Amino acid sequence: MIELENLSVNLRTFRLESLSLRISPGEFFMIVGPSGAGKTILLESIAGLRSLAGGRVSIRGLDVTPLPPERRNVALVYQEYALFPHMNVERNIRWGLRFAALPDDAHVHRLIDLLKLKPLLGRSPETLSGGEQQRVALARALAVKPSVLLLDEPLSALDPSFREDLRDYLAEINRGGMTLVMVSHDFGEVLSLGNRVAVISDGVLQQVGDVRSVFRAPANRSVAEFVGMKNLFPASIRGTDAVTEGGATLLLGKAAASGERLLGIRPEDVVIGAEHPGDSRNAFQGKVVSIVPRGMAFEVIMRTDGGMRITARVLSSALLSGGVAVGGEYWASFSPDSVHVL
């Protein structure tokens, strides 16, 4: 459906570097990465809003690199909404229909009802809340029935209840066959919506794959840090044993190639307890130095007696029942299969 071949964009202070990517028809494809990674620039390149320094963009087998945005049948919804301030809501929604071969008025009315925009049609964009502006921007993009919908963090400004509704709607239109490419910082969105994900950092494609595979087995430190694998330890590996720089020995789930490698353990795979788990070799005693709230869970940060810094993600109920507190002595343990060699 979408094929990028050695796509490069040169800006004064940033470069998107020889990026190649293939997105299948009907796929819900996610793009993630730290701020300033080049995610929005990538969407704009697909939409035809950026001049390329090199490479090619193909959509449905057609090289669209020389085509202007209005001839690509692609819609882009920005995080900043980008509504026309001199037009009311209804005119904003209908703006793209002037480029449509067969404008579908019934389709527009369905969008207005679905996104609960009817009471807002006569209002100006500056009188709307951020969430209302985002809904108008999404309706405008979908009004032209694009073959590809590009979304730059479309849910970030919405209140929780409407965010759930809109997430369900995006999943629904994807099931209907539309190809969606979405930038997100929320890995909950990535896991619940995405088929595959690309991780970009500093304008370079770091990893592409099934969402859960990238989440559980990142390709390198950059990806691991971004997907929340906070326990990263340089280590020397021999067979199923890995010795960290601090001298701690970890048991691996399977033998890995000998040499100096990086180990990664997800915080949710670490168990904090008052007693030594008798059946685990990967158990380390230490002191809790910090407890940080993260929504419905807490990050418990321990400093082991051997100097390792281990982070565990613990549900609030488990934290209370276990009596875990800053300054207390506990054991941190994890299974060999949860130790990933990067």
mmCIF file of C-alpha atoms in Angstrom:
data_model
loop_
_atom_site.group_PDB
_atom_site.id
_atom_site.type_symbol
_atom_site.label_atom_id
_atom_site.label_comp_id
_atom_site.label_asym_id
_atom_site.label_seq_id
_atom_site.Cartn_x
_atom_site.Cartn_y
_atom_site.Cartn_z
ATOM 1 C CA MET A 1 0.000 0.000 0.000
ATOM 2 C CA ILE A 2 2.689 2.497 1.069
ATOM 3 C CA GLU A 3 6.319 1.982 0.162
ATOM 4 C CA LEU A 4 9.126 4.331 1.132
ATOM 5 C CA GLU A 5 12.461 3.726 -0.577
ATOM 6 C CA ASN A 6 15.563 5.420 0.831
ATOM 7 C CA LEU A 7 13.515 8.455 1.794
ATOM 8 C CA SER A 8 15.642 11.404 2.916
ATOM 9 C CA VAL A 9 14.668 14.891 4.073
ATOM 10 C CA ASN A 10 17.246 17.593 4.754
ATOM 11 C CA LEU A 11 16.375 20.491 7.039
ATOM 12 C CA ARG A 12 18.768 23.026 8.507
ATOM 13 C CA THR A 13 19.064 21.300 11.856
ATOM 14 C CA PHE A 14 17.662 17.850 11.133
ATOM 15 C CA ARG A 15 17.940 15.041 8.606
ATOM 16 C CA LEU A 16 15.637 12.091 7.965
ATOM 17 C CA GLU A 17 18.137 9.520 6.796
ATOM 18 C CA SER A 18 17.594 7.015 3.926
ATOM 19 C CA LEU A 19 14.459 5.505 5.457
ATOM 20 C CA SER A 20 12.855 2.486 3.798
ATOM 21 C CA LEU A 21 9.510 1.132 4.955
ATOM 22 C CA ARG A 22 6.618 -0.904 3.587
ATOM 23 C CA ILE A 23 3.076 -0.648 4.985
ATOM 24 C CA SER A 24 0.513 -3.225 3.889
ATOM 25 C CA PRO A 25 -3.026 -2.424 2.672
ATOM 26 C CA GLY A 26 -5.482 -2.186 5.561
ATOM 27 C CA GLU A 27 -2.754 -2.103 8.181
ATOM 28 C CA PHE A 28 -2.928 -0.026 11.370
ATOM 29 C CA PHE A 29 0.710 1.018 11.448
ATOM 30 C CA MET A 30 2.169 2.888 14.426
ATOM 31 C CA ILE A 31 5.190 5.204 14.500
ATOM 32 C CA VAL A 32 6.860 5.937 17.826
ATOM 33 C CA GLY A 33 10.002 7.654 19.014
ATOM 34 C CA PRO A 34 11.213 10.430 21.288
ATOM 35 C CA SER A 35 10.358 14.082 20.658
ATOM 36 C CA GLY A 36 12.303 15.455 17.702
ATOM 37 C CA ALA A 37 12.841 12.003 16.188
ATOM 38 C CA GLY A 38 11.289 12.936 12.823
ATOM 39 C CA LYS A 39 7.887 11.262 13.147
ATOM 40 C CA THR A 40 5.820 14.240 11.937
ATOM 41 C CA ILE A 41 8.291 14.907 9.119
ATOM 42 C CA LEU A 42 7.808 11.299 7.990
ATOM 43 C CA LEU A 43 4.015 11.729 7.873
ATOM 44 C CA GLU A 44 4.388 15.001 5.960
ATOM 45 C CA SER A 45 6.681 13.282 3.467
ATOM 46 C CA ILE A 46 4.054 10.620 2.776
ATOM 47 C CA ALA A 47 1.388 13.315 2.401
ATOM 48 C CA GLY A 48 3.517 15.364 -0.025
ATOM 49 C CA LEU A 49 4.021 18.323 2.303
ATOM 50 C CA ARG A 50 7.824 17.973 2.461
ATOM 51 C CA SER A 51 10.347 18.218 -0.340
ATOM 52 C CA LEU A 52 12.531 15.133 -0.473
ATOM 53 C CA ALA A 53 16.305 15.229 -0.687
ATOM 54 C CA GLY A 54 16.202 11.712 -2.055
ATOM 55 C CA GLY A 55 14.157 8.540 -2.299
ATOM 56 C CA ARG A 56 10.667 7.682 -3.433
ATOM 57 C CA VAL A 57 7.126 7.437 -2.035
ATOM 58 C CA SER A 58 4.723 4.939 -3.606
ATOM 59 C CA ILE A 59 1.049 4.513 -2.711
ATOM 60 C CA ARG A 60 -0.962 1.579 -4.107
ATOM 61 C CA GLY A 61 1.841 0.820 -6.530
ATOM 62 C CA LEU A 62 1.966 4.363 -7.936
ATOM 63 C CA ASP A 63 5.026 6.564 -7.549
ATOM 64 C CA VAL A 64 3.491 9.703 -6.015
ATOM 65 C CA THR A 65 6.788 11.471 -5.302
ATOM 66 C CA PRO A 66 6.180 14.205 -7.921
ATOM 67 C CA LEU A 67 2.455 14.566 -7.118
ATOM 68 C CA PRO A 68 1.038 17.411 -4.964
ATOM 69 C CA PRO A 69 -0.812 16.516 -1.726
ATOM 70 C CA GLU A 70 -4.313 16.865 -3.208
ATOM 71 C CA ARG A 71 -3.582 14.175 -5.815
ATOM 72 C CA ARG A 72 -2.339 11.513 -3.373
ATOM 73 C CA ASN A 73 -5.731 10.673 -1.780
ATOM 74 C CA VAL A 74 -4.082 10.909 1.630
ATOM 75 C CA ALA A 75 -5.375 12.819 4.659
ATOM 76 C CA LEU A 76 -3.241 14.089 7.530
ATOM 77 C CA VAL A 77 -4.551 15.037 10.979
ATOM 78 C CA TYR A 78 -2.070 17.091 12.982
ATOM 79 C CA GLN A 79 -1.619 17.138 16.726
ATOM 80 C CA GLU A 80 -2.070 20.938 16.535
ATOM 81 C CA TYR A 81 -5.387 20.578 14.611
ATOM 82 C CA ALA A 82 -4.456 23.145 11.855
ATOM 83 C CA LEU A 83 -8.022 24.398 11.397
ATOM 84 C CA PHE A 84 -8.726 27.440 9.233
ATOM 85 C CA PRO A 85 -9.440 30.300 11.675
ATOM 86 C CA HIS A 86 -11.520 32.300 9.149
ATOM 87 C CA MET A 87 -13.942 29.390 8.553
ATOM 88 C CA ASN A 88 -16.579 28.041 10.910
ATOM 89 C CA VAL A 89 -16.637 24.369 11.879
ATOM 90 C CA GLU A 90 -18.899 23.239 9.031
ATOM 91 C CA ARG A 91 -16.839 25.000 6.371
ATOM 92 C CA ASN A 92 -13.673 23.482 7.848
ATOM 93 C CA ILE A 93 -15.158 20.000 7.637
ATOM 94 C CA ARG A 94 -16.305 20.487 4.036
ATOM 95 C CA TRP A 95 -13.169 22.266 2.815
ATOM 96 C CA GLY A 96 -11.542 19.218 1.215
ATOM 97 C CA LEU A 97 -14.654 18.244 -0.727
ATOM 98 C CA ARG A 98 -13.745 20.780 -3.418
ATOM 99 C CA PHE A 99 -10.970 18.369 -4.446
ATOM 100 C CA ALA A 100 -13.163 15.234 -4.342
ATOM 101 C CA ALA A 101 -14.365 13.748 -7.617
ATOM 102 C CA LEU A 102 -17.658 12.628 -6.051
ATOM 103 C CA PRO A 103 -18.427 14.525 -2.814
ATOM 104 C CA ASP A 104 -20.541 12.394 -0.468
ATOM 105 C CA ASP A 105 -22.794 14.640 1.586
ATOM 106 C CA ALA A 106 -24.415 11.728 3.436
ATOM 107 C CA HIS A 107 -20.968 10.558 4.522
ATOM 108 C CA VAL A 108 -20.222 14.030 5.932
ATOM 109 C CA HIS A 109 -23.463 14.031 7.912
ATOM 110 C CA ARG A 110 -22.598 10.619 9.377
ATOM 111 C CA LEU A 111 -19.217 11.941 10.479
ATOM 112 C CA ILE A 112 -20.810 14.987 12.096
ATOM 113 C CA ASP A 113 -23.183 12.772 14.054
ATOM 114 C CA LEU A 114 -20.520 10.222 14.978
ATOM 115 C CA LEU A 115 -18.089 12.844 16.277
ATOM 116 C CA LYS A 116 -20.874 14.801 18.016
ATOM 117 C CA LEU A 117 -20.175 17.996 16.086
ATOM 118 C CA LYS A 118 -23.692 19.135 15.169
ATOM 119 C CA PRO A 119 -23.944 21.739 17.987
ATOM 120 C CA LEU A 120 -20.579 23.201 16.920
ATOM 121 C CA LEU A 121 -21.128 23.658 13.167
ATOM 122 C CA GLY A 122 -21.631 27.452 13.272
ATOM 123 C CA ARG A 123 -18.805 28.187 15.697
ATOM 124 C CA SER A 124 -15.299 29.484 14.962
ATOM 125 C CA PRO A 125 -12.272 27.304 15.769
ATOM 126 C CA GLU A 126 -10.918 29.749 18.379
ATOM 127 C CA THR A 127 -14.053 29.205 20.501
ATOM 128 C CA LEU A 128 -13.503 25.422 20.699
ATOM 129 C CA SER A 129 -11.653 23.377 23.278
ATOM 130 C CA GLY A 130 -8.631 21.353 22.231
ATOM 131 C CA GLY A 131 -10.641 18.153 22.129
ATOM 132 C CA GLU A 132 -13.382 19.769 20.031
ATOM 133 C CA GLN A 133 -10.814 21.086 17.556
ATOM 134 C CA GLN A 134 -9.299 17.618 17.257
ATOM 135 C CA ARG A 135 -12.694 16.115 16.458
ATOM 136 C CA VAL A 136 -13.267 18.758 13.748
ATOM 137 C CA ALA A 137 -9.826 18.055 12.265
ATOM 138 C CA LEU A 138 -10.560 14.331 12.150
ATOM 139 C CA ALA A 139 -13.953 14.900 10.504
ATOM 140 C CA ARG A 140 -12.347 17.155 7.877
ATOM 141 C CA ALA A 141 -9.761 14.483 7.082
ATOM 142 C CA LEU A 142 -12.312 11.683 6.767
ATOM 143 C CA ALA A 143 -14.816 13.742 4.766
ATOM 144 C CA VAL A 144 -12.837 13.216 1.552
ATOM 145 C CA LYS A 145 -12.753 9.411 2.000
ATOM 146 C CA PRO A 146 -8.971 9.070 1.825
ATOM 147 C CA SER A 147 -7.349 5.731 1.019
ATOM 148 C CA VAL A 148 -4.728 6.451 3.711
ATOM 149 C CA LEU A 149 -5.262 8.314 6.966
ATOM 150 C CA LEU A 150 -2.170 9.789 8.632
ATOM 151 C CA LEU A 151 -2.587 10.706 12.298
ATOM 152 C CA ASP A 152 -0.147 12.765 14.378
ATOM 153 C CA GLU A 153 -1.061 11.951 18.006
ATOM 154 C CA PRO A 154 -4.796 12.465 17.380
ATOM 155 C CA LEU A 155 -5.945 11.352 20.848
ATOM 156 C CA SER A 156 -3.594 13.415 23.007
ATOM 157 C CA ALA A 157 -5.936 16.395 23.546
ATOM 158 C CA LEU A 158 -9.143 14.439 24.183
ATOM 159 C CA ASP A 159 -10.797 13.778 27.520
ATOM 160 C CA PRO A 160 -10.605 10.113 28.655
ATOM 161 C CA SER A 161 -14.197 9.141 27.844
ATOM 162 C CA PHE A 162 -14.148 10.536 24.309
ATOM 163 C CA ARG A 163 -10.635 9.194 23.762
ATOM 164 C CA GLU A 164 -12.004 5.683 24.257
ATOM 165 C CA ASP A 165 -14.842 6.354 21.789
ATOM 166 C CA LEU A 166 -12.472 7.732 19.173
ATOM 167 C CA ARG A 167 -10.010 4.894 19.653
ATOM 168 C CA ASP A 168 -12.846 2.440 19.014
ATOM 169 C CA TYR A 169 -13.875 4.388 15.906
ATOM 170 C CA LEU A 170 -10.340 4.355 14.496
ATOM 171 C CA ALA A 171 -10.209 0.601 15.052
ATOM 172 C CA GLU A 172 -13.581 0.269 13.327
ATOM 173 C CA ILE A 173 -12.602 2.167 10.182
ATOM 174 C CA ASN A 174 -9.383 0.158 10.068
ATOM 175 C CA ARG A 175 -11.395 -3.070 10.183
ATOM 176 C CA GLY A 176 -13.384 -1.624 7.292
ATOM 177 C CA GLY A 177 -10.209 -1.676 5.187
ATOM 178 C CA MET A 178 -8.707 1.801 5.541
ATOM 179 C CA THR A 179 -4.945 2.013 5.992
ATOM 180 C CA LEU A 180 -3.987 4.071 9.040
ATOM 181 C CA VAL A 181 -0.540 5.367 9.960
ATOM 182 C CA MET A 182 -0.463 6.893 13.427
ATOM 183 C CA VAL A 183 2.175 8.621 15.541
ATOM 184 C CA SER A 184 1.778 8.049 19.271
ATOM 185 C CA HIS A 185 3.681 8.409 22.538
ATOM 186 C CA ASP A 186 1.206 6.182 24.387
ATOM 187 C CA PHE A 187 2.257 2.535 24.310
ATOM 188 C CA GLY A 188 -1.208 1.568 25.520
ATOM 189 C CA GLU A 189 -2.539 2.960 22.225
ATOM 190 C CA VAL A 190 0.216 1.208 20.287
ATOM 191 C CA LEU A 191 -0.533 -2.163 21.909
ATOM 192 C CA SER A 192 -4.318 -1.879 21.590
ATOM 193 C CA LEU A 193 -4.523 -0.475 18.045
ATOM 194 C CA GLY A 194 -1.370 -1.278 16.104
ATOM 195 C CA ASN A 195 -0.531 -4.264 13.907
ATOM 196 C CA ARG A 196 3.104 -3.258 13.486
ATOM 197 C CA VAL A 197 5.255 -0.433 14.776
ATOM 198 C CA ALA A 198 8.307 1.506 13.617
ATOM 199 C CA VAL A 199 10.649 3.104 16.145
ATOM 200 C CA ILE A 200 12.497 6.216 14.938
ATOM 201 C CA SER A 201 15.245 8.099 16.736
ATOM 202 C CA ASP A 202 17.283 11.054 15.433
ATOM 203 C CA GLY A 203 15.863 10.601 11.940
ATOM 204 C CA VAL A 204 16.972 6.965 11.701
ATOM 205 C CA LEU A 205 14.700 3.920 11.605
ATOM 206 C CA GLN A 206 15.751 1.788 14.585
ATOM 207 C CA GLN A 207 13.342 -1.165 14.416
ATOM 208 C CA VAL A 208 10.208 -2.335 12.613
ATOM 209 C CA GLY A 209 8.100 -5.293 13.642
ATOM 210 C CA ASP A 210 5.064 -6.743 15.314
ATOM 211 C CA VAL A 211 4.037 -4.457 18.175
ATOM 212 C CA ARG A 212 4.457 -7.062 20.910
ATOM 213 C CA SER A 213 7.780 -8.293 19.523
ATOM 214 C CA VAL A 214 9.252 -4.785 19.575
ATOM 215 C CA PHE A 215 7.818 -4.212 23.042
ATOM 216 C CA ARG A 216 9.252 -7.443 24.457
ATOM 217 C CA ALA A 217 12.462 -7.747 22.414
ATOM 218 C CA PRO A 218 13.841 -4.321 21.403
ATOM 219 C CA ALA A 219 16.711 -4.338 18.928
ATOM 220 C CA ASN A 220 19.055 -1.959 20.769
ATOM 221 C CA ARG A 221 19.441 0.368 23.752
ATOM 222 C CA SER A 222 17.676 3.269 22.031
ATOM 223 C CA VAL A 223 14.547 1.202 21.373
ATOM 224 C CA ALA A 224 14.702 -0.473 24.790
ATOM 225 C CA GLU A 225 14.778 2.846 26.596
ATOM 226 C CA PHE A 226 11.887 4.200 24.576
ATOM 227 C CA VAL A 227 9.609 1.185 25.122
ATOM 228 C CA GLY A 228 10.198 1.325 28.875
ATOM 229 C CA MET A 229 12.733 -1.466 29.401
ATOM 230 C CA LYS A 230 14.363 0.413 32.271
ATOM 231 C CA ASN A 231 16.605 -2.368 33.602
ATOM 232 C CA LEU A 232 19.581 -2.356 31.230
ATOM 233 C CA PHE A 233 22.875 -3.950 32.237
ATOM 234 C CA PRO A 234 26.088 -4.353 30.221
ATOM 235 C CA ALA A 235 27.267 -7.904 30.813
ATOM 236 C CA SER A 236 29.701 -10.586 29.742
ATOM 237 C CA ILE A 237 27.883 -13.685 28.509
ATOM 238 C CA ARG A 238 28.988 -17.296 28.537
ATOM 239 C CA GLY A 239 26.320 -19.883 27.780
ATOM 240 C CA THR A 240 23.346 -19.219 30.043
ATOM 241 C CA ASP A 241 25.329 -17.128 32.524
ATOM 242 C CA ALA A 242 25.762 -13.368 32.293
ATOM 243 C CA VAL A 243 28.032 -11.385 34.608
ATOM 244 C CA THR A 244 27.286 -7.676 34.912
ATOM 245 C CA GLU A 245 29.926 -4.976 35.213
ATOM 246 C CA GLY A 246 29.213 -4.889 38.950
ATOM 247 C CA GLY A 247 29.907 -8.618 39.306
ATOM 248 C CA ALA A 248 26.318 -9.905 39.643
ATOM 249 C CA THR A 249 25.558 -13.175 37.839
ATOM 250 C CA LEU A 250 22.236 -13.519 36.014
ATOM 251 C CA LEU A 251 20.781 -16.739 34.623
ATOM 252 C CA LEU A 252 19.453 -16.533 31.047
ATOM 253 C CA GLY A 253 16.476 -18.484 29.738
ATOM 254 C CA LYS A 254 18.586 -19.882 26.889
ATOM 255 C CA ALA A 255 22.230 -19.838 25.885
ATOM 256 C CA ALA A 256 23.414 -16.783 23.966
ATOM 257 C CA ALA A 257 26.536 -16.094 21.925
ATOM 258 C CA SER A 258 29.505 -15.388 24.171
ATOM 259 C CA GLY A 259 30.778 -11.841 24.420
ATOM 260 C CA GLU A 260 29.957 -8.400 25.754
ATOM 261 C CA ARG A 261 26.253 -7.695 25.378
ATOM 262 C CA LEU A 262 23.453 -5.604 26.857
ATOM 263 C CA LEU A 263 20.800 -7.269 29.035
ATOM 264 C CA GLY A 264 17.277 -5.895 29.347
ATOM 265 C CA ILE A 265 14.516 -6.732 31.848
ATOM 266 C CA ARG A 266 11.082 -5.128 31.775
ATOM 267 C CA PRO A 267 9.957 -3.539 35.093
ATOM 268 C CA GLU A 268 6.693 -5.527 35.095
ATOM 269 C CA ASP A 269 8.736 -8.770 35.051
ATOM 270 C CA VAL A 270 10.451 -7.906 38.341
ATOM 271 C CA VAL A 271 8.873 -9.152 41.595
ATOM 272 C CA ILE A 272 9.506 -7.366 44.893
ATOM 273 C CA GLY A 273 9.157 -9.402 48.089
ATOM 274 C CA ALA A 274 10.230 -9.468 51.712
ATOM 275 C CA GLU A 275 11.552 -13.034 51.517
ATOM 276 C CA HIS A 276 14.048 -14.709 49.210
ATOM 277 C CA PRO A 277 12.207 -16.649 46.473
ATOM 278 C CA GLY A 278 13.784 -20.018 47.029
ATOM 279 C CA ASP A 279 13.419 -21.242 43.444
ATOM 280 C CA SER A 280 15.091 -18.265 41.735
ATOM 281 C CA ARG A 281 18.748 -17.703 40.946
ATOM 282 C CA ASN A 282 17.912 -14.229 39.709
ATOM 283 C CA ALA A 283 17.201 -12.791 43.147
ATOM 284 C CA PHE A 284 18.994 -9.781 44.612
ATOM 285 C CA GLN A 285 18.610 -8.142 47.992
ATOM 286 C CA GLY A 286 18.645 -4.391 48.362
ATOM 287 C CA LYS A 287 17.001 -1.247 49.644
ATOM 288 C CA VAL A 288 14.076 0.624 48.097
ATOM 289 C CA VAL A 289 15.314 4.126 47.277
ATOM 290 C CA SER A 290 12.256 5.518 45.487
ATOM 291 C CA ILE A 291 8.581 4.805 44.751
ATOM 292 C CA VAL A 292 7.102 6.712 41.792
ATOM 293 C CA PRO A 293 3.363 6.657 40.936
ATOM 294 C CA ARG A 294 2.592 5.670 37.319
ATOM 295 C CA GLY A 295 -1.187 5.695 36.903
ATOM 296 C CA MET A 296 -2.640 2.532 38.458
ATOM 297 C CA ALA A 297 0.820 1.188 39.260
ATOM 298 C CA PHE A 298 4.017 2.313 40.957
ATOM 299 C CA GLU A 299 7.634 2.092 39.914
ATOM 300 C CA VAL A 300 9.662 0.725 42.804
ATOM 301 C CA ILE A 301 13.364 1.490 42.415
ATOM 302 C CA MET A 302 15.837 -0.622 44.381
ATOM 303 C CA ARG A 303 19.578 -0.375 44.885
ATOM 304 C CA THR A 304 20.919 -3.881 45.482
ATOM 305 C CA ASP A 305 23.733 -4.729 47.856
ATOM 306 C CA GLY A 306 25.903 -5.332 44.776
ATOM 307 C CA GLY A 307 25.188 -1.874 43.362
ATOM 308 C CA MET A 308 22.580 -2.772 40.708
ATOM 309 C CA ARG A 309 19.698 -0.350 40.197
ATOM 310 C CA ILE A 310 16.543 -2.385 39.551
ATOM 311 C CA THR A 311 13.133 -0.952 38.683
ATOM 312 C CA ALA A 312 9.929 -2.930 39.224
ATOM 313 C CA ARG A 313 6.396 -1.966 38.195
ATOM 314 C CA VAL A 314 4.007 -2.912 40.985
ATOM 315 C CA LEU A 315 0.215 -2.554 41.181
ATOM 316 C CA SER A 316 -0.978 -0.314 43.998
ATOM 317 C CA SER A 317 -2.792 -3.220 45.667
ATOM 318 C CA ALA A 318 0.374 -5.338 45.679
ATOM 319 C CA LEU A 319 2.403 -2.423 46.995
ATOM 320 C CA LEU A 320 0.050 -1.966 49.947
ATOM 321 C CA SER A 321 -0.378 -5.669 50.733
ATOM 322 C CA GLY A 322 3.376 -6.224 50.601
ATOM 323 C CA GLY A 323 4.105 -3.266 52.838
ATOM 324 C CA VAL A 324 6.780 -1.985 50.449
ATOM 325 C CA ALA A 325 8.189 1.359 51.599
ATOM 326 C CA VAL A 326 11.163 3.596 50.862
ATOM 327 C CA GLY A 327 14.157 2.621 52.974
ATOM 328 C CA GLY A 328 13.008 -0.981 53.471
ATOM 329 C CA GLU A 329 15.078 -4.073 52.639
ATOM 330 C CA TYR A 330 13.538 -6.415 50.054
ATOM 331 C CA TRP A 331 14.343 -8.982 47.397
ATOM 332 C CA ALA A 332 13.994 -8.259 43.683
ATOM 333 C CA SER A 333 13.629 -11.342 41.494
ATOM 334 C CA PHE A 334 12.822 -12.211 37.874
ATOM 335 C CA SER A 335 12.684 -15.344 35.751
ATOM 336 C CA PRO A 336 15.496 -16.296 33.369
ATOM 337 C CA ASP A 337 13.088 -16.042 30.416
ATOM 338 C CA SER A 338 12.476 -12.351 31.227
ATOM 339 C CA VAL A 339 16.154 -11.492 30.639
ATOM 340 C CA HIS A 340 16.529 -10.265 27.051
ATOM 341 C CA VAL A 341 19.904 -10.134 25.310
ATOM 342 C CA LEU A 342 20.036 -7.053 23.052
#
